[in-house]
mmCIF file of C-alpha atoms in Angstrom:
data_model
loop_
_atom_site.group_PDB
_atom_site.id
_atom_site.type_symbol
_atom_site.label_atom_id
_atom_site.label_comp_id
_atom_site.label_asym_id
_atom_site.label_seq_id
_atom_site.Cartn_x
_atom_site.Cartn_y
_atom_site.Cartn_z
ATOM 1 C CA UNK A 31 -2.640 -57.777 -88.716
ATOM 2 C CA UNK A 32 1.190 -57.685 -89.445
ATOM 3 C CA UNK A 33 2.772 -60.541 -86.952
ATOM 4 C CA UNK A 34 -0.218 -63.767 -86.758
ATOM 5 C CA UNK A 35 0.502 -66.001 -83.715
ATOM 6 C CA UNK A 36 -0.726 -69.419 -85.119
ATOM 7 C CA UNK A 37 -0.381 -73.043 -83.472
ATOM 8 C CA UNK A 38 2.089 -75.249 -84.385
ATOM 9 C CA UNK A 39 1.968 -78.662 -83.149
ATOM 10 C CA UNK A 40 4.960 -80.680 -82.060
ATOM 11 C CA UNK A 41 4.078 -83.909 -81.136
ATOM 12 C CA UNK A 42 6.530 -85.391 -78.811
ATOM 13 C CA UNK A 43 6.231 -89.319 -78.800
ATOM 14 C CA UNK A 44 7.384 -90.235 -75.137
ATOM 15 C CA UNK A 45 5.172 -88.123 -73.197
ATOM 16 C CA UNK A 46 3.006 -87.068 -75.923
ATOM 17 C CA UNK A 47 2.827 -83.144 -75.272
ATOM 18 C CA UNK A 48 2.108 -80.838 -77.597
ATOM 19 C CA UNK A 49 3.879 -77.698 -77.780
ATOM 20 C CA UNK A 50 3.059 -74.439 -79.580
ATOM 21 C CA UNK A 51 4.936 -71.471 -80.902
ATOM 22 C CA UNK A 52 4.349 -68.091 -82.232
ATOM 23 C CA UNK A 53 5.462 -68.261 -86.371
ATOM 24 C CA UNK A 54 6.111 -64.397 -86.939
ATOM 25 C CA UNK A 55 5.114 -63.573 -90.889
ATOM 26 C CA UNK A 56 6.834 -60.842 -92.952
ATOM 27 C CA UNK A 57 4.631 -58.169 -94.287
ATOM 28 C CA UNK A 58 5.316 -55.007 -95.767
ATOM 29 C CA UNK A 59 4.273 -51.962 -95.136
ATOM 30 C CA UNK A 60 1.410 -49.585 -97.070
ATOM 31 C CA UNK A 61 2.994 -46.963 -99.128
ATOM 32 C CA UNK A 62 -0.598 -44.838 -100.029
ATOM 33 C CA UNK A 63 -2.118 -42.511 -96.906
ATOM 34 C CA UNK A 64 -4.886 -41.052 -96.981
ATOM 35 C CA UNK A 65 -5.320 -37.152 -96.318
ATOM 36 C CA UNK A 66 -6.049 -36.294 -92.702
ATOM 37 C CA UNK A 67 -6.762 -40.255 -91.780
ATOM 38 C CA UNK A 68 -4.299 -41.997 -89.854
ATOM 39 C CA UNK A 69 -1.611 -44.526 -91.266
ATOM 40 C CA UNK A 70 0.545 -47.328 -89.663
ATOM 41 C CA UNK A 71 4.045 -47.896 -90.745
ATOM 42 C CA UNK A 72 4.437 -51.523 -90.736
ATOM 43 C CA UNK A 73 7.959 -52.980 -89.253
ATOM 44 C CA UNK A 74 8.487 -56.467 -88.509
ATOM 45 C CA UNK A 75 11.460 -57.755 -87.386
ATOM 46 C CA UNK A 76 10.981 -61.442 -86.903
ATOM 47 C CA UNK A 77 13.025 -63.596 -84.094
ATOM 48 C CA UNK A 78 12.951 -67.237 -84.138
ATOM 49 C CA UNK A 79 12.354 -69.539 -80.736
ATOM 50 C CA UNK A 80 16.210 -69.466 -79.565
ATOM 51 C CA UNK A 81 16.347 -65.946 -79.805
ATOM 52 C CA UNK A 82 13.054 -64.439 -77.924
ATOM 53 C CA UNK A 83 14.782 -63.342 -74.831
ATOM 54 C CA UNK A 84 16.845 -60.102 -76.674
ATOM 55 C CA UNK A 85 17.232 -56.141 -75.450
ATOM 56 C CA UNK A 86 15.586 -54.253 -78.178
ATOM 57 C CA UNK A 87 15.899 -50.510 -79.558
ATOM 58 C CA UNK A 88 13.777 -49.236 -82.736
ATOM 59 C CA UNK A 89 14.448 -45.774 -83.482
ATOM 60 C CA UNK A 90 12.085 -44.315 -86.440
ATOM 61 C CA UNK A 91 13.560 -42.234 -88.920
ATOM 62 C CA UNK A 92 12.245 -39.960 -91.776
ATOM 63 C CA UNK A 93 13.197 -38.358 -94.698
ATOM 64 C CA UNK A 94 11.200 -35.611 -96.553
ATOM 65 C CA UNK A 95 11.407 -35.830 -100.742
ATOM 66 C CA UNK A 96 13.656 -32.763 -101.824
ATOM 67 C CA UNK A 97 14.328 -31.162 -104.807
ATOM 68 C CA UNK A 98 16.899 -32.541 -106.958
ATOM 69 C CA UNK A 99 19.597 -29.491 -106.074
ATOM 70 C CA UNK A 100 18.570 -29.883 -102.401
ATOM 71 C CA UNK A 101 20.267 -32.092 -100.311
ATOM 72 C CA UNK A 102 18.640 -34.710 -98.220
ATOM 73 C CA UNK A 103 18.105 -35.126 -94.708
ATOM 74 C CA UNK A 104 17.020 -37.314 -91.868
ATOM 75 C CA UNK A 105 14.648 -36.959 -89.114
ATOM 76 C CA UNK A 106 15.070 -39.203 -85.836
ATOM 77 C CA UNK A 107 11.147 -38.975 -85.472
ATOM 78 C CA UNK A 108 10.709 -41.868 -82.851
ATOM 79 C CA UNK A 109 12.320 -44.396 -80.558
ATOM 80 C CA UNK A 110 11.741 -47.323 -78.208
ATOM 81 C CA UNK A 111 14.255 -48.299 -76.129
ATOM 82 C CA UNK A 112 14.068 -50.342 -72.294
ATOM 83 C CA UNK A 113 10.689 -50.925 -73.087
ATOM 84 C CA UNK A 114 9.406 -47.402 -73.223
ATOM 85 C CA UNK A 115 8.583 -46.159 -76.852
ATOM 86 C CA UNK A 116 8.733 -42.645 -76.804
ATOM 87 C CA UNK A 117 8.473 -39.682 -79.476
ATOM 88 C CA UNK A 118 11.093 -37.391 -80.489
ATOM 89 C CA UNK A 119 10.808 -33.630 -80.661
ATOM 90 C CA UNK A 120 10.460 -32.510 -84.368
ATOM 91 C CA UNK A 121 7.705 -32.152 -87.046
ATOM 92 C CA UNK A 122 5.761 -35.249 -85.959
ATOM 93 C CA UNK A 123 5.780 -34.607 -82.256
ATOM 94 C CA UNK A 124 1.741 -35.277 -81.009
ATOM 95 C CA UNK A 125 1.507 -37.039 -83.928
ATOM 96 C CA UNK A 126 3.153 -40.653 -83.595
ATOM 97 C CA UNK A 127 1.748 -43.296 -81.504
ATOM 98 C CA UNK A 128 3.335 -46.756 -80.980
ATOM 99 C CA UNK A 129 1.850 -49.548 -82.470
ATOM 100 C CA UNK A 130 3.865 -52.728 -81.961
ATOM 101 C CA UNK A 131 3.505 -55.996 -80.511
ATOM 102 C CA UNK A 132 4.279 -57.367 -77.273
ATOM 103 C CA UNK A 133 7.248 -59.880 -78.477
ATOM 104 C CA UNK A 134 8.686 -56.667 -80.239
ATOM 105 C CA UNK A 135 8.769 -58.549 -83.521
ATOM 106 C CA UNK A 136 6.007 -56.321 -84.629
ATOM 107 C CA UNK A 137 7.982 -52.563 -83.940
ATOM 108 C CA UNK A 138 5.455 -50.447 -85.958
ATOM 109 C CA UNK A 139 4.217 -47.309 -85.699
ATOM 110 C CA UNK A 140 1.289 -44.991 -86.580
ATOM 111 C CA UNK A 141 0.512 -41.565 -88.086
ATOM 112 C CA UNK A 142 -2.562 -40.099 -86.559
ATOM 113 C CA UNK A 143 -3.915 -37.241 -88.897
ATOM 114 C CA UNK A 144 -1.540 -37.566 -91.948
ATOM 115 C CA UNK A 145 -0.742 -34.159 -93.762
ATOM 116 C CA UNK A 146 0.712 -33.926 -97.387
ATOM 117 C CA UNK A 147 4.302 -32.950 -95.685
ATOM 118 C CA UNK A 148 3.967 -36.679 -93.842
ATOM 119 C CA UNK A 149 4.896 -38.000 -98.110
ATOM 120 C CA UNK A 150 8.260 -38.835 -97.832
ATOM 121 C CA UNK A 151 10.673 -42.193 -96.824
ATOM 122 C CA UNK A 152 10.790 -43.346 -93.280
ATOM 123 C CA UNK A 153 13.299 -46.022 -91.984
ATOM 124 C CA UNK A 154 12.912 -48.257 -89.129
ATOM 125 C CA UNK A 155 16.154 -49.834 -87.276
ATOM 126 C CA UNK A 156 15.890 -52.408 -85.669
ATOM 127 C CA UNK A 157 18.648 -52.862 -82.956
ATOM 128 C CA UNK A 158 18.503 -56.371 -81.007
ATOM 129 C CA UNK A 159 21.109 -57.464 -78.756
ATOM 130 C CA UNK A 160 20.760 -61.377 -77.657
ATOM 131 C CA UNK A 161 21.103 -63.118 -73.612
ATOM 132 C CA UNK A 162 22.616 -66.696 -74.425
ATOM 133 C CA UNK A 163 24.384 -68.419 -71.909
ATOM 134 C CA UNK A 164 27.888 -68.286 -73.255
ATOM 135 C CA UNK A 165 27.772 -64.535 -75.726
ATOM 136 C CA UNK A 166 25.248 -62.267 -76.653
ATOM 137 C CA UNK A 167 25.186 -61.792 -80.124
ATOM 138 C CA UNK A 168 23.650 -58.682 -81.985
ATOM 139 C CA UNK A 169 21.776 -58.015 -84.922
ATOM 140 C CA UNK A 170 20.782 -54.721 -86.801
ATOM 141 C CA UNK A 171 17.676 -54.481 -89.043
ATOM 142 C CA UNK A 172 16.828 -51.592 -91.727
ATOM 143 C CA UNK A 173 13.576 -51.245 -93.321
ATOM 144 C CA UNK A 174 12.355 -48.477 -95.496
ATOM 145 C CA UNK A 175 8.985 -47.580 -96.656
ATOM 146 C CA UNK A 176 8.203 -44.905 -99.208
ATOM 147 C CA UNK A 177 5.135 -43.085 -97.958
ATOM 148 C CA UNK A 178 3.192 -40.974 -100.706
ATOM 149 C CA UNK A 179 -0.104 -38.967 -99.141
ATOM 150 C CA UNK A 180 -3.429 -38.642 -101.632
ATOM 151 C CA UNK A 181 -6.490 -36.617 -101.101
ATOM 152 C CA UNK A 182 -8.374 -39.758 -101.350
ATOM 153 C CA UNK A 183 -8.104 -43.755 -101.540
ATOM 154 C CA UNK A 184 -6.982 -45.601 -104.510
ATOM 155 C CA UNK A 185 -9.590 -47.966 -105.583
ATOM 156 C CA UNK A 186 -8.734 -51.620 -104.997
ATOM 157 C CA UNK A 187 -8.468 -53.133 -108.513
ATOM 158 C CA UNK A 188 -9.597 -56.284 -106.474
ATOM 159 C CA UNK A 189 -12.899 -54.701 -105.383
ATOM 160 C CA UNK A 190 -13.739 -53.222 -108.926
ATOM 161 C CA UNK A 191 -12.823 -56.260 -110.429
ATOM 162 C CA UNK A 192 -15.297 -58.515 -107.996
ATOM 163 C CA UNK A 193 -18.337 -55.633 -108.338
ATOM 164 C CA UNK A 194 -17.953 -56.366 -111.865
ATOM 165 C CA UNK A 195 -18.540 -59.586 -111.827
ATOM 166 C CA UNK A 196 -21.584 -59.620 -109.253
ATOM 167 C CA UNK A 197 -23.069 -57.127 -111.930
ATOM 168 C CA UNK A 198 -22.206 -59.734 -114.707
ATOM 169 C CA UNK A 199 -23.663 -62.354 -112.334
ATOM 170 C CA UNK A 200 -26.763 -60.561 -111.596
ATOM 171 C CA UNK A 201 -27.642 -59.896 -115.336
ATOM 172 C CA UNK A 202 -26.476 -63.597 -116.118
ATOM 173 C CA UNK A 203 -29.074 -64.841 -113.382
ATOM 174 C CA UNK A 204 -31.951 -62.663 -114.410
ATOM 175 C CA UNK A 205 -31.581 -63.470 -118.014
ATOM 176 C CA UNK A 206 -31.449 -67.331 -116.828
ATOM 177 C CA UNK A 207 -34.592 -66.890 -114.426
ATOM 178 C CA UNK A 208 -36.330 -64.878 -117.581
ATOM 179 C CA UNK A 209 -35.884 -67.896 -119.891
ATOM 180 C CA UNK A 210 -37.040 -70.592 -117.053
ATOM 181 C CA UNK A 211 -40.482 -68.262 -116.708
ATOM 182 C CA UNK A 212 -40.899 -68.296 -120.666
ATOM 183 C CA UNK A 213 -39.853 -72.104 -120.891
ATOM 184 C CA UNK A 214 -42.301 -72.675 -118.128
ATOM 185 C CA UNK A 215 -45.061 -70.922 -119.390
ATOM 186 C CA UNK A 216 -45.271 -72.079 -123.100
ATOM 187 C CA UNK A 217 -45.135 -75.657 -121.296
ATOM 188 C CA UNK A 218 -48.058 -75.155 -119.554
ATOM 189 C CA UNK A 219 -49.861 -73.110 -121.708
ATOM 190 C CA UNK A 220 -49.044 -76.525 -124.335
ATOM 191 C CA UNK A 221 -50.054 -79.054 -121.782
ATOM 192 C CA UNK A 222 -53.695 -76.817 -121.373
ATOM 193 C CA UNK A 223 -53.895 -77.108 -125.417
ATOM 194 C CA UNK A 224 -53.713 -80.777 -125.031
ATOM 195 C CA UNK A 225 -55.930 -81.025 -122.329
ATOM 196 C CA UNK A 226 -58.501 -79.133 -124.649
ATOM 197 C CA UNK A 227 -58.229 -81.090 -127.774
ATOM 198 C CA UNK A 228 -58.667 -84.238 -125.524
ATOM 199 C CA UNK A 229 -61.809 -82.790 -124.434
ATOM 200 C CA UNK A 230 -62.924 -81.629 -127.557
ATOM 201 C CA UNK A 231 -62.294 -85.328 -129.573
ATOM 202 C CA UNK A 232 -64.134 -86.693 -127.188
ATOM 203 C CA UNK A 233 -67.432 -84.800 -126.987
ATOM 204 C CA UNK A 234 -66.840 -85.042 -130.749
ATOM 205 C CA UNK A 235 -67.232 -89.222 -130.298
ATOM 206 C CA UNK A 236 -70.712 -90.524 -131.494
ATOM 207 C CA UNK A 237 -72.746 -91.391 -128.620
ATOM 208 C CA UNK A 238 -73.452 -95.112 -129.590
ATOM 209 C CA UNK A 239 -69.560 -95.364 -129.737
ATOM 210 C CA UNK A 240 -69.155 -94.501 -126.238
ATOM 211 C CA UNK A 241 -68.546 -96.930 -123.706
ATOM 212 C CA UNK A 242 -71.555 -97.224 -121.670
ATOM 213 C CA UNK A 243 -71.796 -98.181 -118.124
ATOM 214 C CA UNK A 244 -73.227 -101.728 -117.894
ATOM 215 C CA UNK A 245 -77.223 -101.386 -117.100
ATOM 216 C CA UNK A 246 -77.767 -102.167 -113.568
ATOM 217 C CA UNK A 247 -79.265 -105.890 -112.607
ATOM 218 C CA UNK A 248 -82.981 -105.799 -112.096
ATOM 219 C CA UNK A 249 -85.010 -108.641 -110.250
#
C-alpha cells in the first residue's frame, strides 16, 4: 500500500476532543515487471490538511528506450481530469487501469499484462490547483519511473538471505537436540551403573554384618 491513513491524535485540552488526520507517506515506485503479469506505477503526490480541497489533473506519460541515433519521444498514455480517469488512444489503450486513491494523493496507475515493449520511462504530472478563501494557488508535480520488463522475478536478496538462515537454524537445532539425546543417555545409562554396583556391594556384605530386623517380642 502506497498512501497509509494512520491516526494521529490531537488532544485538545478545553474540550478534550481528539482529532485525526490522514499522514500521506512517500513511496516510490517498482522499476522490475514481470512478463505478461500486471504492474502498478506508483505516484504519490502528497497534500497536507490546509490543502485537501484542490482540482486535480494527472496525465501519464511514457517514453520507449531508443537507440542512441534515434531520437526520443513521448507518449500521453493516460489522464484523469474532473474526476474521471480515462485512457488515451495509443499503444497501451485496453491496457491501463486506474489505480489511485480517493484523496488523489495516491494518482497511480496499473499495467495489466505487461509486454517487453511496456520497458521504458513513464512520467506522471501531477497538476493541482488550490480553493482558499482569498487565491487559489497551484502546484505542478513530476515523477519518473524507469520501468525495465524480465521474463521472470528477481529474487529478493531479503528472502534468500532469511531461507538461509532457517537452514542454518535448523541444522544448529538438530545438532543441539542430537547432543541433549547423547548427554541424556550416557547420564542415565551412568546413574543405572551406579544403581548396579550398589546392588552388587551389598549382596557382597557378610550376612552377620547386616543389619537385622529386631526379633519380634514373644510372651
Amino acid at each position: 500500500m502506497d498512501v497509509f491513513s494512520e491516526s494521529v491524535t490531537e488532544n485538545v485540552t478545553d474540550d478534550e476532543i481528539h482529532l485525526s488526520q490522514p499522514v500521506c507517506v512517500d513511496v516510490p515506485s517498482a522499476t522490475e515487471a514481470v512478463l505478461g503479469s500486471p504492474m502498478k506505477l506508483t505516484c504519490i503526490a502528497c497534500m497536507t490538511r490546509e490543502e485537501i480541497k484542490a482540482k486535480t489533473r494527472v496525465d501519464w506519460y511514457y517514453t520507449p528506450n531508443q537507440e542512441k541515433d534515434i531520437p526520443t519521444y513521448k507518449i500521453h498514455i493516460y489522464k484523469y481530469e474532473d474526476e474521471n480517469p480515462a485512457e488515451v488512444d495509443g499503444p497501451f489503450k485496453g491496457r491501463l487501469v486506474w489505480n489511485g486513491s480517493q484523496d488523489l494523493q495516491d494518482v497511480s496507475i496499473q499495467i495489466i499484462n505487461v509486454t517487453y515493449n511496456d520497458t521504458g520511462v513513464y512520467e506522471c504530472n501531477v497538476f493541482r490547483k488550490f480553493e482558499f478563501d482569498s487565491f487559489t494557488p497551484s502546484v505542478f508535480l513530476t515523477k519518473d519511473i524507469k520501468l525495465k520488463v524480465k521474463e521472470k522475478a528477481s529474487r529478493d536478496t531479503t528472502a534468500l538471505y532469511s531461507e538461509i538462515m532457517m537452514y542454518v537454524l535448523l541444522v544448529f537445532l538438530t545438532f543441539w537436540l542430537l547432543v541433549e539425546m547423547v548427554y541424556c543417555y550416557r547420564k542415565i545409562s551412568k546413574s543405572d551403573e551406579q544403581v548396579q554396583d550398589s546392588g552388587t556391594n551389598y549382596l557382597a556384605i557378610p550376612s552377620e554384618q547386616k543389619v537385622n530386623p529386631d526379633a519380634p517380642v514373644t510372651e
